Amino acid sequence: MEEQDNKRRIIHPASGNLWSRRDFVHLAGWGGFLTTLGITSLGTLRFMFPRVLFEPPTTFKAGFPDEYPMGMVSTKYIKDYRVWIIREPNGFYALSGKCTHLGCTPNWLDAEQKFKCPCHGSGFMKSGINFEGPAPRPLERVKIALAEDGQLLIDFGKIFAFEKGQWEDPEAFLKA
Ligand code: FES
């Protein structure tokens, strides 16, 4: 009888002891429990440390106000930040370089004093107001302020839409 029972047992390779079927069931139970515990703990850890998407900053310093000639549209930051900076007698504003039709970047045509979109021909006045082509509304303005060191501080993450009356916002225009 004992001999027959021993046939059902397996010898553990390291210890040399006999393992019964019950030992295996027991071991499998613990294995399942520990696996579940591990997965649950990982889920909890992931909840405690969520994946954060770090966005690049939307602000940049654009030099000192007296670097901007009166009435000129500065194209200096259009390539890197898609923003034009314009100085008028009463202050500064910054326009987003994103056409309000389908988002292409218009060109500033100094001789014609207008922004012209190369994609479908929309035209915008220096103020950003649309006057030709399919663009349904003016260009957007972006936040402009003075930094502590006296430089212009542009935040293209904050936009102001003319049709919503937002160009009246103090952050949409920097008074001289
Ligand atoms: S994207 Fe500018 S006119 Fe269409």
Short mmCIF file of N, CA and C and ligand atoms in Angstrom, two decimals:
data_model
loop_
_atom_site.label_atom_id
_atom_site.label_comp_id
_atom_site.label_asym_id
_atom_site.label_seq_id
_atom_site.Cartn_x
_atom_site.Cartn_y
_atom_site.Cartn_z
N MET A 1 0.84 -1.22 0.00
CA MET A 1 0.00 0.00 0.00
C MET A 1 0.86 1.26 0.00
N GLU A 2 1.82 1.23 0.97
CA GLU A 2 2.72 2.38 1.06
C GLU A 2 3.56 2.53 -0.21
N GLU A 3 3.93 1.36 -0.76
CA GLU A 3 4.72 1.36 -2.00
C GLU A 3 3.93 2.00 -3.14
N GLN A 4 2.62 1.65 -3.19
CA GLN A 4 1.76 2.19 -4.24
C GLN A 4 1.61 3.72 -4.07
N ASP A 5 1.48 4.14 -2.81
CA ASP A 5 1.34 5.56 -2.52
C ASP A 5 2.60 6.33 -2.94
N ASN A 6 3.75 5.69 -2.68
CA ASN A 6 5.00 6.33 -3.04
C ASN A 6 5.16 6.50 -4.54
N LYS A 7 4.49 5.61 -5.33
CA LYS A 7 4.59 5.72 -6.78
C LYS A 7 3.96 7.01 -7.29
N ARG A 8 2.91 7.48 -6.54
CA ARG A 8 2.22 8.71 -6.95
C ARG A 8 3.01 9.96 -6.56
N ARG A 9 4.01 9.77 -5.75
CA ARG A 9 4.77 10.93 -5.27
C ARG A 9 5.97 11.20 -6.18
N ILE A 10 6.36 12.43 -6.16
CA ILE A 10 7.51 12.83 -6.97
C ILE A 10 8.59 13.31 -6.02
N ILE A 11 9.82 12.99 -6.35
CA ILE A 11 10.93 13.42 -5.48
C ILE A 11 11.37 14.81 -5.89
N HIS A 12 11.39 15.71 -4.89
CA HIS A 12 11.84 17.07 -5.17
C HIS A 12 13.32 17.02 -5.52
N PRO A 13 13.73 17.63 -6.66
CA PRO A 13 15.11 17.48 -7.12
C PRO A 13 16.15 18.06 -6.16
N ALA A 14 15.83 19.14 -5.44
CA ALA A 14 16.83 19.77 -4.58
C ALA A 14 16.92 19.11 -3.22
N SER A 15 15.73 18.92 -2.57
CA SER A 15 15.74 18.42 -1.21
C SER A 15 15.75 16.90 -1.12
N GLY A 16 15.29 16.23 -2.14
CA GLY A 16 15.21 14.78 -2.10
C GLY A 16 13.96 14.29 -1.38
N ASN A 17 13.10 15.19 -0.85
CA ASN A 17 11.86 14.78 -0.18
C ASN A 17 10.81 14.41 -1.21
N LEU A 18 9.80 13.66 -0.76
CA LEU A 18 8.72 13.28 -1.66
C LEU A 18 7.65 14.35 -1.69
N TRP A 19 7.11 14.65 -2.91
CA TRP A 19 6.00 15.62 -3.06
C TRP A 19 4.76 14.86 -3.46
N SER A 20 3.69 15.09 -2.73
CA SER A 20 2.43 14.45 -3.08
C SER A 20 1.64 15.37 -4.02
N ARG A 21 0.56 14.82 -4.60
CA ARG A 21 -0.29 15.63 -5.48
C ARG A 21 -0.86 16.81 -4.69
N ARG A 22 -1.16 16.54 -3.41
CA ARG A 22 -1.73 17.60 -2.57
C ARG A 22 -0.73 18.77 -2.43
N ASP A 23 0.58 18.37 -2.29
CA ASP A 23 1.61 19.43 -2.20
C ASP A 23 1.57 20.31 -3.44
N PHE A 24 1.39 19.68 -4.61
CA PHE A 24 1.37 20.45 -5.86
C PHE A 24 0.17 21.39 -5.93
N VAL A 25 -1.00 20.85 -5.49
CA VAL A 25 -2.22 21.67 -5.50
C VAL A 25 -2.03 22.86 -4.58
N HIS A 26 -1.45 22.57 -3.42
CA HIS A 26 -1.18 23.61 -2.44
C HIS A 26 -0.27 24.69 -3.03
N LEU A 27 0.80 24.21 -3.65
CA LEU A 27 1.78 25.13 -4.26
C LEU A 27 1.13 25.98 -5.36
N ALA A 28 0.30 25.32 -6.19
CA ALA A 28 -0.37 26.05 -7.28
C ALA A 28 -1.29 27.13 -6.71
N GLY A 29 -1.96 26.79 -5.59
CA GLY A 29 -2.86 27.76 -4.94
C GLY A 29 -2.10 28.98 -4.49
N TRP A 30 -0.97 28.75 -3.84
CA TRP A 30 -0.14 29.87 -3.38
C TRP A 30 0.38 30.68 -4.57
N GLY A 31 0.78 29.96 -5.60
CA GLY A 31 1.30 30.65 -6.79
C GLY A 31 0.25 31.59 -7.36
N GLY A 32 -0.98 31.09 -7.47
CA GLY A 32 -2.07 31.92 -8.01
C GLY A 32 -2.33 33.12 -7.13
N PHE A 33 -2.32 32.87 -5.81
CA PHE A 33 -2.59 33.96 -4.87
C PHE A 33 -1.52 35.05 -4.99
N LEU A 34 -0.24 34.60 -5.01
CA LEU A 34 0.86 35.58 -5.07
C LEU A 34 0.84 36.34 -6.40
N THR A 35 0.51 35.65 -7.49
CA THR A 35 0.43 36.34 -8.79
C THR A 35 -0.64 37.42 -8.76
N THR A 36 -1.82 37.05 -8.23
CA THR A 36 -2.91 38.03 -8.14
C THR A 36 -2.49 39.23 -7.28
N LEU A 37 -1.83 38.91 -6.15
CA LEU A 37 -1.39 39.97 -5.25
C LEU A 37 -0.41 40.90 -5.96
N GLY A 38 0.51 40.29 -6.72
CA GLY A 38 1.51 41.09 -7.45
C GLY A 38 0.85 42.00 -8.46
N ILE A 39 -0.09 41.46 -9.23
CA ILE A 39 -0.76 42.27 -10.27
C ILE A 39 -1.53 43.42 -9.62
N THR A 40 -2.22 43.10 -8.52
CA THR A 40 -2.99 44.14 -7.83
C THR A 40 -2.06 45.23 -7.30
N SER A 41 -0.91 44.81 -6.73
CA SER A 41 0.02 45.80 -6.19
C SER A 41 0.57 46.69 -7.30
N LEU A 42 0.87 46.08 -8.45
CA LEU A 42 1.38 46.88 -9.57
C LEU A 42 0.34 47.91 -10.01
N GLY A 43 -0.93 47.47 -10.06
CA GLY A 43 -2.02 48.38 -10.45
C GLY A 43 -2.11 49.54 -9.48
N THR A 44 -1.96 49.24 -8.17
CA THR A 44 -2.03 50.29 -7.16
C THR A 44 -0.86 51.26 -7.32
N LEU A 45 0.33 50.69 -7.55
CA LEU A 45 1.52 51.55 -7.73
C LEU A 45 1.35 52.46 -8.93
N ARG A 46 0.80 51.92 -10.03
CA ARG A 46 0.61 52.72 -11.23
C ARG A 46 -0.38 53.86 -10.99
N PHE A 47 -1.38 53.55 -10.13
CA PHE A 47 -2.36 54.57 -9.79
C PHE A 47 -1.69 55.69 -8.99
N MET A 48 -0.75 55.29 -8.10
CA MET A 48 -0.08 56.29 -7.26
C MET A 48 0.91 57.13 -8.06
N PHE A 49 1.46 56.56 -9.11
CA PHE A 49 2.40 57.31 -9.95
C PHE A 49 1.89 57.32 -11.38
N PRO A 50 0.86 58.14 -11.66
CA PRO A 50 0.27 58.14 -13.01
C PRO A 50 1.26 58.63 -14.05
N ARG A 51 1.06 58.15 -15.26
CA ARG A 51 1.92 58.60 -16.35
C ARG A 51 1.61 60.06 -16.65
N VAL A 52 2.60 60.91 -16.57
CA VAL A 52 2.37 62.35 -16.79
C VAL A 52 3.00 62.73 -18.11
N LEU A 53 2.23 63.47 -18.89
CA LEU A 53 2.74 63.93 -20.17
C LEU A 53 3.33 65.32 -19.98
N PHE A 54 4.62 65.45 -20.14
CA PHE A 54 5.24 66.76 -19.95
C PHE A 54 5.21 67.53 -21.26
N GLU A 55 4.42 68.59 -21.27
CA GLU A 55 4.29 69.41 -22.47
C GLU A 55 5.43 70.44 -22.47
N PRO A 56 5.93 70.77 -23.66
CA PRO A 56 6.95 71.82 -23.69
C PRO A 56 6.34 73.15 -23.27
N PRO A 57 7.15 74.06 -22.72
CA PRO A 57 6.61 75.35 -22.28
C PRO A 57 6.03 76.14 -23.45
N THR A 58 5.03 76.96 -23.17
CA THR A 58 4.40 77.75 -24.23
C THR A 58 4.82 79.22 -24.16
N THR A 59 5.72 79.54 -23.25
CA THR A 59 6.13 80.93 -23.12
C THR A 59 7.57 81.11 -23.62
N PHE A 60 7.83 82.29 -24.10
CA PHE A 60 9.21 82.63 -24.47
C PHE A 60 9.40 84.14 -24.34
N LYS A 61 10.65 84.52 -24.11
CA LYS A 61 10.97 85.95 -24.03
C LYS A 61 11.35 86.42 -25.43
N ALA A 62 10.84 87.59 -25.76
CA ALA A 62 11.00 88.06 -27.15
C ALA A 62 11.79 89.36 -27.23
N GLY A 63 12.72 89.56 -26.32
CA GLY A 63 13.56 90.75 -26.39
C GLY A 63 12.88 91.98 -25.77
N PHE A 64 13.59 93.11 -25.82
CA PHE A 64 13.09 94.32 -25.16
C PHE A 64 12.22 95.14 -26.13
N PRO A 65 11.24 95.84 -25.58
CA PRO A 65 10.29 96.58 -26.43
C PRO A 65 10.97 97.52 -27.42
N ASP A 66 12.07 98.16 -26.99
CA ASP A 66 12.68 99.14 -27.92
C ASP A 66 13.44 98.47 -29.08
N GLU A 67 13.46 97.15 -29.10
CA GLU A 67 14.06 96.46 -30.25
C GLU A 67 13.06 96.38 -31.42
N TYR A 68 11.83 96.80 -31.16
CA TYR A 68 10.78 96.67 -32.19
C TYR A 68 10.47 98.02 -32.82
N PRO A 69 10.78 98.19 -34.10
CA PRO A 69 10.47 99.45 -34.76
C PRO A 69 8.95 99.68 -34.82
N MET A 70 8.57 100.94 -34.70
CA MET A 70 7.16 101.31 -34.73
C MET A 70 6.49 100.86 -36.02
N GLY A 71 5.34 100.22 -35.89
CA GLY A 71 4.53 99.84 -37.04
C GLY A 71 4.99 98.59 -37.77
N MET A 72 6.09 98.00 -37.30
CA MET A 72 6.63 96.84 -38.01
C MET A 72 6.06 95.52 -37.50
N VAL A 73 5.90 94.57 -38.43
CA VAL A 73 5.52 93.21 -38.04
C VAL A 73 6.81 92.40 -37.92
N SER A 74 7.09 91.92 -36.73
CA SER A 74 8.31 91.12 -36.56
C SER A 74 8.01 89.66 -36.88
N THR A 75 8.78 89.13 -37.81
CA THR A 75 8.61 87.72 -38.21
C THR A 75 9.68 86.82 -37.53
N LYS A 76 10.40 87.42 -36.58
CA LYS A 76 11.53 86.73 -35.97
C LYS A 76 11.15 85.39 -35.31
N TYR A 77 9.94 85.33 -34.75
CA TYR A 77 9.56 84.13 -33.99
C TYR A 77 8.54 83.24 -34.71
N ILE A 78 8.30 83.53 -35.97
CA ILE A 78 7.26 82.76 -36.66
C ILE A 78 7.71 81.31 -36.89
N LYS A 79 8.98 81.14 -37.19
CA LYS A 79 9.46 79.78 -37.49
C LYS A 79 9.47 78.89 -36.24
N ASP A 80 9.97 79.44 -35.15
CA ASP A 80 10.10 78.63 -33.93
C ASP A 80 8.80 78.54 -33.13
N TYR A 81 8.05 79.66 -33.09
CA TYR A 81 6.88 79.68 -32.20
C TYR A 81 5.56 79.99 -32.92
N ARG A 82 5.62 80.24 -34.20
CA ARG A 82 4.40 80.56 -34.96
C ARG A 82 3.69 81.79 -34.39
N VAL A 83 4.47 82.80 -34.12
CA VAL A 83 3.91 84.03 -33.56
C VAL A 83 4.55 85.24 -34.24
N TRP A 84 3.73 86.24 -34.61
CA TRP A 84 4.25 87.52 -35.06
C TRP A 84 4.05 88.52 -33.92
N ILE A 85 4.98 89.44 -33.81
CA ILE A 85 4.84 90.49 -32.79
C ILE A 85 4.77 91.83 -33.52
N ILE A 86 3.78 92.61 -33.16
CA ILE A 86 3.53 93.87 -33.87
C ILE A 86 3.56 95.02 -32.87
N ARG A 87 4.29 96.07 -33.25
CA ARG A 87 4.32 97.25 -32.40
C ARG A 87 3.54 98.37 -33.06
N GLU A 88 2.61 98.92 -32.34
CA GLU A 88 1.82 100.06 -32.80
C GLU A 88 2.08 101.21 -31.84
N PRO A 89 1.69 102.44 -32.22
CA PRO A 89 1.98 103.58 -31.35
C PRO A 89 1.48 103.40 -29.91
N ASN A 90 0.36 102.72 -29.75
CA ASN A 90 -0.19 102.60 -28.38
C ASN A 90 0.21 101.30 -27.67
N GLY A 91 0.93 100.41 -28.32
CA GLY A 91 1.36 99.20 -27.63
C GLY A 91 1.70 98.04 -28.55
N PHE A 92 1.74 96.86 -27.95
CA PHE A 92 2.16 95.64 -28.68
C PHE A 92 1.05 94.59 -28.67
N TYR A 93 0.98 93.82 -29.72
CA TYR A 93 0.17 92.61 -29.69
C TYR A 93 0.91 91.52 -30.45
N ALA A 94 0.53 90.28 -30.16
CA ALA A 94 1.17 89.13 -30.82
C ALA A 94 0.08 88.30 -31.47
N LEU A 95 0.32 87.96 -32.73
CA LEU A 95 -0.67 87.19 -33.49
C LEU A 95 -0.21 85.75 -33.68
N SER A 96 -1.15 84.84 -33.58
CA SER A 96 -0.85 83.44 -33.84
C SER A 96 -0.69 83.25 -35.36
N GLY A 97 0.32 82.49 -35.75
CA GLY A 97 0.56 82.24 -37.17
C GLY A 97 -0.21 81.05 -37.70
N LYS A 98 -1.41 80.87 -37.21
CA LYS A 98 -2.21 79.71 -37.63
C LYS A 98 -3.44 80.23 -38.36
N CYS A 99 -3.52 79.97 -39.65
CA CYS A 99 -4.66 80.43 -40.44
C CYS A 99 -5.95 79.85 -39.85
N THR A 100 -6.98 80.69 -39.76
CA THR A 100 -8.23 80.23 -39.15
C THR A 100 -9.10 79.45 -40.14
N HIS A 101 -8.57 79.21 -41.34
CA HIS A 101 -9.29 78.33 -42.26
C HIS A 101 -8.93 76.88 -41.90
N LEU A 102 -7.75 76.43 -42.32
CA LEU A 102 -7.37 75.05 -42.00
C LEU A 102 -6.00 74.93 -41.34
N GLY A 103 -5.50 76.05 -40.83
CA GLY A 103 -4.32 75.97 -39.97
C GLY A 103 -2.96 76.13 -40.62
N CYS A 104 -2.88 76.47 -41.91
CA CYS A 104 -1.55 76.72 -42.51
C CYS A 104 -0.96 78.00 -41.91
N THR A 105 0.31 78.21 -42.17
CA THR A 105 0.96 79.43 -41.68
C THR A 105 1.00 80.47 -42.79
N PRO A 106 0.29 81.57 -42.64
CA PRO A 106 0.34 82.62 -43.66
C PRO A 106 1.72 83.29 -43.71
N ASN A 107 1.97 84.02 -44.78
CA ASN A 107 3.20 84.82 -44.91
C ASN A 107 2.85 86.28 -44.71
N TRP A 108 3.78 87.01 -44.09
CA TRP A 108 3.60 88.46 -43.98
C TRP A 108 4.18 89.09 -45.23
N LEU A 109 3.35 89.82 -45.98
CA LEU A 109 3.80 90.51 -47.19
C LEU A 109 3.92 91.99 -46.86
N ASP A 110 5.15 92.41 -46.61
CA ASP A 110 5.37 93.77 -46.12
C ASP A 110 4.91 94.82 -47.13
N ALA A 111 5.19 94.56 -48.42
CA ALA A 111 4.83 95.54 -49.46
C ALA A 111 3.31 95.74 -49.52
N GLU A 112 2.58 94.69 -49.28
CA GLU A 112 1.11 94.78 -49.33
C GLU A 112 0.49 94.97 -47.95
N GLN A 113 1.34 94.94 -46.94
CA GLN A 113 0.86 95.12 -45.55
C GLN A 113 -0.28 94.14 -45.21
N LYS A 114 -0.05 92.89 -45.52
CA LYS A 114 -1.07 91.89 -45.17
C LYS A 114 -0.43 90.52 -44.97
N PHE A 115 -1.18 89.68 -44.28
CA PHE A 115 -0.79 88.27 -44.16
C PHE A 115 -1.56 87.51 -45.24
N LYS A 116 -0.84 86.68 -45.96
CA LYS A 116 -1.48 85.92 -47.04
C LYS A 116 -1.22 84.44 -46.82
N CYS A 117 -2.29 83.68 -46.78
CA CYS A 117 -2.13 82.24 -46.55
C CYS A 117 -1.82 81.53 -47.89
N PRO A 118 -0.75 80.75 -47.93
CA PRO A 118 -0.35 80.09 -49.17
C PRO A 118 -1.26 78.90 -49.54
N CYS A 119 -2.06 78.44 -48.61
CA CYS A 119 -2.84 77.23 -48.88
C CYS A 119 -4.08 77.50 -49.73
N HIS A 120 -4.93 78.43 -49.32
CA HIS A 120 -6.16 78.68 -50.07
C HIS A 120 -6.41 80.17 -50.27
N GLY A 121 -5.39 80.96 -50.00
CA GLY A 121 -5.47 82.38 -50.36
C GLY A 121 -6.14 83.32 -49.38
N SER A 122 -6.37 82.92 -48.16
CA SER A 122 -6.97 83.86 -47.21
C SER A 122 -6.02 85.01 -46.94
N GLY A 123 -6.60 86.19 -46.75
CA GLY A 123 -5.80 87.37 -46.45
C GLY A 123 -6.25 87.98 -45.13
N PHE A 124 -5.27 88.50 -44.38
CA PHE A 124 -5.56 89.12 -43.08
C PHE A 124 -4.83 90.45 -43.02
N MET A 125 -5.49 91.44 -42.46
CA MET A 125 -4.83 92.73 -42.28
C MET A 125 -3.79 92.64 -41.16
N LYS A 126 -3.01 93.70 -41.01
CA LYS A 126 -1.97 93.69 -39.98
C LYS A 126 -2.57 93.46 -38.59
N SER A 127 -3.77 93.90 -38.39
CA SER A 127 -4.44 93.70 -37.10
C SER A 127 -4.81 92.23 -36.88
N GLY A 128 -4.85 91.46 -37.96
CA GLY A 128 -5.26 90.06 -37.86
C GLY A 128 -6.66 89.83 -38.42
N ILE A 129 -7.37 90.92 -38.75
CA ILE A 129 -8.74 90.78 -39.27
C ILE A 129 -8.69 90.17 -40.68
N ASN A 130 -9.55 89.19 -40.91
CA ASN A 130 -9.62 88.54 -42.23
C ASN A 130 -10.40 89.41 -43.21
N PHE A 131 -9.97 89.44 -44.47
CA PHE A 131 -10.71 90.26 -45.43
C PHE A 131 -10.83 89.60 -46.80
N GLU A 132 -10.16 88.48 -47.02
CA GLU A 132 -10.32 87.78 -48.30
C GLU A 132 -10.07 86.29 -48.11
N GLY A 133 -10.62 85.51 -49.04
CA GLY A 133 -10.40 84.06 -48.98
C GLY A 133 -11.36 83.37 -48.01
N PRO A 134 -11.17 82.08 -47.83
CA PRO A 134 -12.13 81.28 -47.06
C PRO A 134 -12.02 81.36 -45.54
N ALA A 135 -10.99 82.01 -45.01
CA ALA A 135 -10.86 82.05 -43.54
C ALA A 135 -12.12 82.67 -42.93
N PRO A 136 -12.74 81.99 -41.99
CA PRO A 136 -14.03 82.46 -41.45
C PRO A 136 -13.92 83.52 -40.36
N ARG A 137 -12.72 83.74 -39.86
CA ARG A 137 -12.57 84.69 -38.75
C ARG A 137 -11.13 85.17 -38.67
N PRO A 138 -10.91 86.21 -37.87
CA PRO A 138 -9.56 86.78 -37.76
C PRO A 138 -8.55 85.80 -37.16
N LEU A 139 -7.29 86.13 -37.36
CA LEU A 139 -6.24 85.38 -36.67
C LEU A 139 -6.42 85.57 -35.16
N GLU A 140 -5.90 84.64 -34.40
CA GLU A 140 -6.02 84.79 -32.95
C GLU A 140 -4.82 85.55 -32.40
N ARG A 141 -5.06 86.29 -31.35
CA ARG A 141 -3.94 86.92 -30.66
C ARG A 141 -3.51 86.00 -29.53
N VAL A 142 -2.25 86.14 -29.11
CA VAL A 142 -1.75 85.34 -27.99
C VAL A 142 -1.31 86.29 -26.88
N LYS A 143 -1.17 85.72 -25.71
CA LYS A 143 -0.89 86.55 -24.53
C LYS A 143 0.46 87.25 -24.65
N ILE A 144 0.46 88.51 -24.31
CA ILE A 144 1.71 89.27 -24.32
C ILE A 144 1.78 90.08 -23.03
N ALA A 145 2.97 90.09 -22.41
CA ALA A 145 3.15 90.80 -21.15
C ALA A 145 4.61 91.22 -21.04
N LEU A 146 4.93 91.88 -19.96
CA LEU A 146 6.33 92.24 -19.72
C LEU A 146 6.88 91.31 -18.66
N ALA A 147 8.04 90.73 -18.92
CA ALA A 147 8.70 89.88 -17.92
C ALA A 147 9.36 90.79 -16.87
N GLU A 148 9.78 90.19 -15.78
CA GLU A 148 10.40 90.97 -14.69
C GLU A 148 11.64 91.70 -15.17
N ASP A 149 12.34 91.14 -16.12
CA ASP A 149 13.56 91.78 -16.61
C ASP A 149 13.28 92.82 -17.70
N GLY A 150 12.02 93.07 -17.98
CA GLY A 150 11.66 94.11 -18.94
C GLY A 150 11.49 93.62 -20.37
N GLN A 151 11.72 92.33 -20.60
CA GLN A 151 11.54 91.81 -21.96
C GLN A 151 10.07 91.48 -22.22
N LEU A 152 9.72 91.42 -23.49
CA LEU A 152 8.37 90.98 -23.84
C LEU A 152 8.27 89.49 -23.52
N LEU A 153 7.15 89.11 -22.92
CA LEU A 153 6.93 87.71 -22.58
C LEU A 153 5.69 87.24 -23.34
N ILE A 154 5.89 86.25 -24.19
CA ILE A 154 4.80 85.76 -25.04
C ILE A 154 4.37 84.39 -24.53
N ASP A 155 3.07 84.19 -24.46
CA ASP A 155 2.54 82.87 -24.11
C ASP A 155 1.56 82.44 -25.20
N PHE A 156 2.05 81.61 -26.13
CA PHE A 156 1.17 81.20 -27.24
C PHE A 156 0.22 80.08 -26.83
N GLY A 157 0.27 79.71 -25.55
CA GLY A 157 -0.69 78.72 -25.04
C GLY A 157 -2.00 79.38 -24.64
N LYS A 158 -1.99 80.72 -24.59
CA LYS A 158 -3.22 81.44 -24.21
C LYS A 158 -3.63 82.31 -25.39
N ILE A 159 -4.79 82.01 -25.95
CA ILE A 159 -5.21 82.72 -27.16
C ILE A 159 -6.46 83.56 -26.92
N PHE A 160 -6.62 84.58 -27.76
CA PHE A 160 -7.75 85.50 -27.65
C PHE A 160 -8.40 85.64 -29.02
N ALA A 161 -9.68 85.35 -29.07
CA ALA A 161 -10.41 85.39 -30.34
C ALA A 161 -11.20 86.70 -30.46
N PHE A 162 -11.05 87.36 -31.61
CA PHE A 162 -11.72 88.64 -31.85
C PHE A 162 -13.24 88.48 -31.73
N GLU A 163 -13.78 87.44 -32.39
CA GLU A 163 -15.24 87.27 -32.46
C GLU A 163 -15.87 86.98 -31.09
N LYS A 164 -15.04 86.67 -30.11
CA LYS A 164 -15.57 86.46 -28.75
C LYS A 164 -15.33 87.69 -27.87
N GLY A 165 -14.84 88.75 -28.49
CA GLY A 165 -14.58 89.98 -27.73
C GLY A 165 -13.34 89.89 -26.87
N GLN A 166 -12.49 88.89 -27.13
CA GLN A 166 -11.35 88.66 -26.24
C GLN A 166 -10.15 89.56 -26.54
N TRP A 167 -10.19 90.28 -27.66
CA TRP A 167 -9.06 91.18 -27.93
C TRP A 167 -9.06 92.35 -26.95
N GLU A 168 -10.18 92.53 -26.26
CA GLU A 168 -10.26 93.60 -25.25
C GLU A 168 -9.57 93.19 -23.95
N ASP A 169 -9.26 91.92 -23.83
CA ASP A 169 -8.62 91.42 -22.61
C ASP A 169 -7.26 92.12 -22.44
N PRO A 170 -6.94 92.58 -21.23
CA PRO A 170 -5.65 93.26 -21.00
C PRO A 170 -4.44 92.40 -21.38
N GLU A 171 -4.60 91.07 -21.36
CA GLU A 171 -3.47 90.21 -21.70
C GLU A 171 -3.28 90.06 -23.21
N ALA A 172 -4.25 90.56 -23.98
CA ALA A 172 -4.17 90.43 -25.45
C ALA A 172 -3.46 91.64 -26.07
N PHE A 173 -3.20 92.64 -25.27
CA PHE A 173 -2.56 93.86 -25.79
C PHE A 173 -1.71 94.46 -24.68
N LEU A 174 -0.48 94.75 -25.00
CA LEU A 174 0.42 95.35 -24.00
C LEU A 174 0.53 96.83 -24.28
N LYS A 175 -0.03 97.62 -23.40
CA LYS A 175 0.00 99.08 -23.63
C LYS A 175 1.42 99.62 -23.48
N ALA A 176 1.76 100.56 -24.34
CA ALA A 176 3.12 101.12 -24.33
C ALA A 176 3.25 102.11 -23.17
S1 FES B 1 -5.51 77.19 -44.56
FE1 FES B 1 -5.30 79.28 -44.91
S2 FES B 1 -6.66 79.68 -46.50
FE2 FES B 1 -6.92 77.59 -46.12
#
